[in-house]
Coordinates of C-alpha atoms in Angstrom, one line a residue:
I1 CA -2.5 4.4 -0.4
N2 CA -4.4 6.9 1.8
D3 CA -3.1 9.8 3.9
R4 CA -2.3 7.3 6.7
G5 CA -0.1 5.1 4.4
Y6 CA -2.5 2.2 4.2
G7 CA -3.6 0.5 1.0
V8 CA -7.0 1.4 -0.5
S9 CA -8.8 -1.1 -2.8
F10 CA -10.1 0.2 -6.2
E11 CA -12.9 -1.0 -8.5
E12 CA -10.9 -1.1 -11.8
G13 CA -7.4 -0.8 -13.0
Y14 CA -6.0 -0.7 -16.5
V15 CA -3.0 0.4 -18.6
E16 CA -3.4 2.8 -21.5
D17 CA -1.1 4.0 -24.2
E18 CA -0.4 7.6 -25.2
K19 CA -3.5 7.6 -27.4
G20 CA -5.8 6.6 -24.5
K21 CA -6.2 3.0 -25.8
K22 CA -6.5 0.3 -23.1
V23 CA -3.8 -2.3 -23.5
M24 CA -4.5 -4.4 -20.5
S25 CA -6.4 -4.4 -17.2
F26 CA -5.8 -5.6 -13.6
V27 CA -7.7 -5.9 -10.3
S28 CA -7.1 -5.0 -6.7
N29 CA -7.3 -7.0 -3.5
R30 CA -8.8 -5.5 -0.3
F31 CA -5.4 -4.0 0.5
G32 CA -5.2 -2.0 -2.7
M33 CA -2.6 -4.3 -4.2
G34 CA -2.6 -5.7 -7.8
K35 CA -0.1 -7.4 -10.0
F36 CA 0.3 -7.8 -13.8
G37 CA 2.9 -8.6 -16.4
F38 CA 3.6 -6.0 -19.1
R39 CA 6.2 -5.5 -21.8
P40 CA 6.4 -1.9 -22.9
V41 CA 7.1 -0.8 -26.4
K42 CA 10.2 1.3 -27.0
G43 CA 9.4 5.0 -27.7
K44 CA 5.8 4.9 -26.4
R45 CA 4.4 6.3 -23.2
F46 CA 2.1 4.3 -20.9
T47 CA -0.1 5.2 -18.0
A48 CA -1.5 3.1 -15.1
V49 CA -5.0 4.1 -14.0
A50 CA -6.9 3.1 -10.8
R51 CA -10.6 4.0 -10.6
F52 CA -12.4 3.9 -7.3
A53 CA -16.1 3.2 -6.6
N54 CA -16.8 6.9 -6.1
G55 CA -15.6 7.7 -9.7
E56 CA -12.2 9.2 -8.7
E57 CA -9.1 8.1 -10.5
V58 CA -5.4 7.9 -9.8
R59 CA -3.1 8.1 -12.8
T60 CA 0.6 7.2 -12.8
F61 CA 3.0 7.4 -15.7
F62 CA 5.2 4.5 -16.4
P63 CA 8.9 5.3 -16.3
K64 CA 10.7 5.4 -19.7
A65 CA 11.8 2.0 -20.8
E66 CA 15.6 1.5 -20.9
D67 CA 17.4 -0.1 -23.8
V68 CA 19.4 -2.4 -21.5
G69 CA 18.7 -3.9 -18.1
V70 CA 17.6 -6.9 -16.1
S71 CA 14.2 -7.6 -14.5
I72 CA 13.5 -9.9 -11.6
I73 CA 10.5 -12.0 -10.6
I74 CA 10.3 -14.0 -7.4
T75 CA 7.7 -16.8 -7.0
N76 CA 7.1 -17.6 -3.3
I77 CA 4.2 -20.1 -3.4
M78 CA 6.1 -23.5 -3.3
E79 CA 6.6 -25.3 0.0
N80 CA 10.2 -26.2 -0.1
E81 CA 11.8 -23.6 -2.5
I82 CA 11.4 -20.2 -4.1
M83 CA 12.0 -19.4 -7.8
I84 CA 13.9 -16.4 -9.0
E85 CA 13.5 -15.4 -12.7
L86 CA 15.9 -13.0 -14.3
N87 CA 15.0 -11.6 -17.7
T88 CA 16.9 -9.5 -20.1
N89 CA 17.2 -8.7 -23.8
E90 CA 19.7 -9.2 -26.7
E91 CA 21.1 -5.8 -26.2
T92 CA 22.1 -6.6 -22.6
I93 CA 23.1 -10.3 -22.6
A94 CA 26.5 -9.5 -24.3
Q95 CA 27.3 -7.2 -21.3
L96 CA 26.4 -9.9 -18.7
T97 CA 28.4 -12.9 -19.9
D98 CA 31.8 -11.3 -19.1
K99 CA 31.0 -9.9 -15.6
N100 CA 30.5 -11.4 -12.2
H101 CA 27.0 -11.7 -10.8
Y102 CA 25.5 -13.0 -7.5
I103 CA 22.4 -12.9 -5.4
L104 CA 22.7 -11.8 -1.8
V105 CA 20.1 -13.1 0.7
R106 CA 20.2 -10.8 3.7
Q107 CA 18.5 -10.3 7.0
N108 CA 20.0 -7.6 9.3
Q109 CA 23.7 -8.6 9.8
L110 CA 23.3 -12.1 8.4
S111 CA 23.7 -12.8 4.7
K112 CA 24.2 -15.7 2.2
K113 CA 25.8 -15.2 -1.2
L114 CA 24.9 -17.2 -4.4
P115 CA 27.0 -16.8 -7.5
I116 CA 25.1 -16.4 -10.9
H117 CA 26.6 -17.1 -14.3
F118 CA 24.9 -16.0 -17.6
L119 CA 25.4 -18.0 -20.8
P120 CA 25.5 -16.4 -24.3
N121 CA 21.9 -15.9 -25.6
E122 CA 20.5 -16.8 -22.2
L123 CA 17.7 -14.1 -22.0
K124 CA 15.8 -15.9 -19.2
K125 CA 17.5 -17.5 -16.2
L126 CA 15.6 -19.5 -13.6
I127 CA 17.2 -20.0 -10.2
S128 CA 15.8 -22.3 -7.5
I129 CA 16.7 -21.6 -3.9
E130 CA 15.9 -24.1 -1.2
R131 CA 13.8 -22.5 1.5
D132 CA 16.2 -23.7 4.1
L133 CA 18.7 -21.2 2.8
L134 CA 16.4 -18.3 3.6
F135 CA 16.0 -16.7 7.0
D136 CA 12.8 -16.9 9.0
G137 CA 10.7 -13.7 8.5
M138 CA 11.7 -10.9 6.1
N139 CA 14.5 -11.5 3.6
V140 CA 16.1 -8.9 1.3
I141 CA 17.0 -10.4 -2.1
T142 CA 19.6 -8.3 -4.0
F143 CA 21.0 -9.0 -7.4
F144 CA 24.6 -7.7 -7.8
Q145 CA 26.7 -7.0 -10.9
D146 CA 30.3 -7.2 -9.6
D147 CA 29.9 -5.2 -6.3
V148 CA 27.1 -3.0 -7.5
P149 CA 23.4 -3.7 -6.5
V150 CA 21.1 -3.7 -9.5
L151 CA 17.8 -5.1 -8.3
E152 CA 16.3 -5.7 -4.9
R153 CA 13.1 -7.3 -3.6
L154 CA 11.6 -8.1 -0.2
L155 CA 10.5 -11.7 0.5
M156 CA 8.6 -13.0 3.5
N157 CA 9.7 -16.5 4.4
S158 CA 7.3 -18.6 6.5
F159 CA 8.3 -19.0 10.1
D160 CA 7.6 -21.5 12.9
D161 CA 4.5 -20.4 14.7
S162 CA 4.1 -23.5 16.8
L163 CA 5.3 -21.6 19.9
G164 CA 2.6 -19.0 19.5
K165 CA -0.1 -21.7 19.3
S166 CA 1.2 -23.6 22.4
V167 CA 1.6 -20.7 24.8
V168 CA -1.4 -20.8 27.2
V169 CA -2.3 -17.9 29.6
S170 CA -4.9 -18.7 32.3
K171 CA -6.5 -16.5 34.9
E172 CA -6.1 -18.2 38.3
A173 CA -7.7 -15.7 40.7
I174 CA -8.5 -12.1 41.6
V175 CA -7.1 -10.9 44.9
K176 CA -8.1 -7.4 45.9
D177 CA -6.6 -5.2 43.1
S178 CA -4.6 -7.9 41.5
I179 CA -5.1 -10.6 38.9
I180 CA -3.1 -13.8 39.3
T181 CA -2.3 -15.5 36.0
S182 CA -0.3 -18.5 34.9
V183 CA 1.7 -18.8 31.6
H184 CA 2.5 -22.2 30.3
I185 CA 5.3 -22.2 27.8
P186 CA 6.9 -25.3 26.2
Q187 CA 10.5 -25.9 27.3
K188 CA 13.1 -25.8 24.6
D189 CA 16.8 -26.3 25.1
G190 CA 18.9 -23.1 24.6
V191 CA 15.7 -20.9 24.4
R192 CA 15.3 -18.0 26.8
Y193 CA 12.0 -16.3 27.3
D194 CA 11.0 -12.8 28.2
I195 CA 7.5 -11.6 29.1
S196 CA 6.1 -8.1 28.9
I197 CA 2.6 -7.0 30.1
S198 CA 0.7 -3.8 29.4
V199 CA -2.5 -3.0 31.3
L200 CA -5.0 -0.5 30.0
P201 CA -8.7 0.2 30.6
E202 CA -11.0 -2.0 28.6
E203 CA -12.6 0.8 26.5
T204 CA -9.5 2.9 26.0
K205 CA -9.0 4.8 22.8
S206 CA -5.3 5.6 23.5
Y207 CA -4.0 2.3 22.2
V208 CA -5.3 1.0 18.8
P209 CA -2.5 -1.2 17.4
N210 CA -2.3 -2.1 13.7
D211 CA 0.3 -4.8 14.4
N212 CA 0.6 -8.0 16.4
I213 CA 3.9 -9.3 17.6
Y214 CA 4.6 -11.3 14.5
S215 CA 3.9 -8.5 12.0
A216 CA 5.7 -5.9 14.1
M217 CA 8.9 -7.9 14.5
L218 CA 9.0 -9.8 11.3
L219 CA 7.5 -7.3 8.8
R220 CA 7.6 -3.8 10.1

């Protein structure tokens, strides 16, 4: 990210070991984000390197690999469900089978709790969650052991944008210093609408938003 907190794309990314040998590579999208799978070797130190078009590099050490633990991968590409993959190792599974685990799906004050049970020698656990169980917009997915949070991820669930596509604003007339407009909104039972208007000079530099209504309310 740059000094404004926005992602910066890079030309090349790779992981190297403590001897400087490249063990894998990865790429960046235009937002400076990349993804890769990597299994560290116990006792070795690894570094992630991002190289930019101007030749500059950003180097980040991987944290030390722990002997025990659980990792989580969330796949959010299917239409009707998401997949949660929990991975662990032989040193850890014996500690998981005799404890209570659950996944908490949360958004603000709302939450849904899903119990998880590990079987002996079950080093990989796949959990399917129907998309109807998620909340519209941003969801916080937390994996708990007893009442202690262990892992947490953010997940964006698709939302109904039909309202935004069906709202029509039309300019009806200009009367002296006023603009008369009409707003056509579909009627839905039990739905109350509010409208807010800001008026600024056309070439103003005092308001340069980086969000629209959807991203501000559902993401930021």
